[in-house]
Amino acid sequence: MPMELRSGYVRASGYANKIRKVLFAITRGRAEPEEVVRAAAELNQYLFGKFQELGVRKEDVVRISIGFSIDGGKIIWDYDSLKIEVYRREEEKNLAQAMEEVEEREKALDEAIKELENLAERLRALSDEISEKVEKLKQEHSGLKLQVER
């Protein structure tokens, strides 16, 4: 099943950690941790070479996306699908826009997570209420059954 890793905006100096974290998140339960570490290291090594070719400096901001698949527990990169966007420090306007987008997305993600946590709490409360009513019905039903048997 084809999948895609997207780093989001990240300083070039921190891309390796971001790639590893994102890969762990999207392959959880599908690949062993050792394989995730191996595949992340492989991709990061490849990206390092690409960054050198592109003249990416550590203070630049990058956004990376690449397709991959998992076959027999092994992560296989689709290097032909690799996309690297580079925002150079000199391009302050673009960099500011990119970082603003990151902040907006992080805020939206935080809000979505809070909303889901609230929903989960309401579902737990509703589940508890349903369980209580089921127990009450069982007790009432058992009481009726005992009265009829007398």
PDB file of C-alpha atoms in Angstrom, residues 6-16 18-19 47 51 54-65 83-88 95 98-99 102:
ATOM      1  CA  ARG A   6       5.497  14.800   4.585  1.00  0.00           C
ATOM      2  CA  SER A   7       7.833  16.691   6.872  1.00  0.00           C
ATOM      3  CA  GLY A   8       5.996  19.988   7.004  1.00  0.00           C
ATOM      4  CA  TYR A   9       8.149  23.080   7.273  1.00  0.00           C
ATOM      5  CA  VAL A  10      11.346  22.505   9.227  1.00  0.00           C
ATOM      6  CA  ARG A  11      14.735  24.187   9.478  1.00  0.00           C
ATOM      7  CA  ALA A  12      17.274  22.294   7.405  1.00  0.00           C
ATOM      8  CA  SER A  13      19.371  21.814  10.538  1.00  0.00           C
ATOM      9  CA  GLY A  14      16.555  19.740  12.076  1.00  0.00           C
ATOM     10  CA  TYR A  15      15.275  17.742   9.117  1.00  0.00           C
ATOM     11  CA  ALA A  16      16.770  14.399  10.236  1.00  0.00           C
ATOM     12  CA  LYS A  18      11.701  15.520  11.946  1.00  0.00           C
ATOM     13  CA  ILE A  19      11.893  12.756   9.305  1.00  0.00           C
ATOM     14  CA  LEU A  47      18.516  13.907   1.610  1.00  0.00           C
ATOM     15  CA  PHE A  51      20.711  19.261   0.150  1.00  0.00           C
ATOM     16  CA  LEU A  54      20.841  22.212  -3.922  1.00  0.00           C
ATOM     17  CA  GLY A  55      23.113  24.362  -1.750  1.00  0.00           C
ATOM     18  CA  VAL A  56      20.762  24.154   1.236  1.00  0.00           C
ATOM     19  CA  ARG A  57      22.186  25.765   4.352  1.00  0.00           C
ATOM     20  CA  LYS A  58      21.239  24.781   7.888  1.00  0.00           C
ATOM     21  CA  GLU A  59      19.347  28.050   8.508  1.00  0.00           C
ATOM     22  CA  ASP A  60      17.128  27.517   5.441  1.00  0.00           C
ATOM     23  CA  VAL A  61      13.636  26.099   5.843  1.00  0.00           C
ATOM     24  CA  VAL A  62      12.692  22.976   3.886  1.00  0.00           C
ATOM     25  CA  ARG A  63       9.564  20.953   3.254  1.00  0.00           C
ATOM     26  CA  ILE A  64      10.030  17.360   2.148  1.00  0.00           C
ATOM     27  CA  SER A  65       7.591  14.807   0.776  1.00  0.00           C
ATOM     28  CA  LYS A  83       9.921  16.702  -3.520  1.00  0.00           C
ATOM     29  CA  ILE A  84      12.082  19.198  -1.669  1.00  0.00           C
ATOM     30  CA  GLU A  85      10.954  22.793  -1.219  1.00  0.00           C
ATOM     31  CA  VAL A  86      13.624  25.199   0.004  1.00  0.00           C
ATOM     32  CA  TYR A  87      12.993  28.602   1.554  1.00  0.00           C
ATOM     33  CA  ARG A  88      16.238  30.489   1.859  1.00  0.00           C
ATOM     34  CA  LEU A  95      10.055  32.133   5.007  1.00  0.00           C
ATOM     35  CA  ALA A  98       5.901  29.375   5.530  1.00  0.00           C
ATOM     36  CA  MET A  99       6.448  29.706   9.272  1.00  0.00           C
ATOM     37  CA  VAL A 102       3.221  26.111  10.244  1.00  0.00           C
TER      38      VAL A 102
END
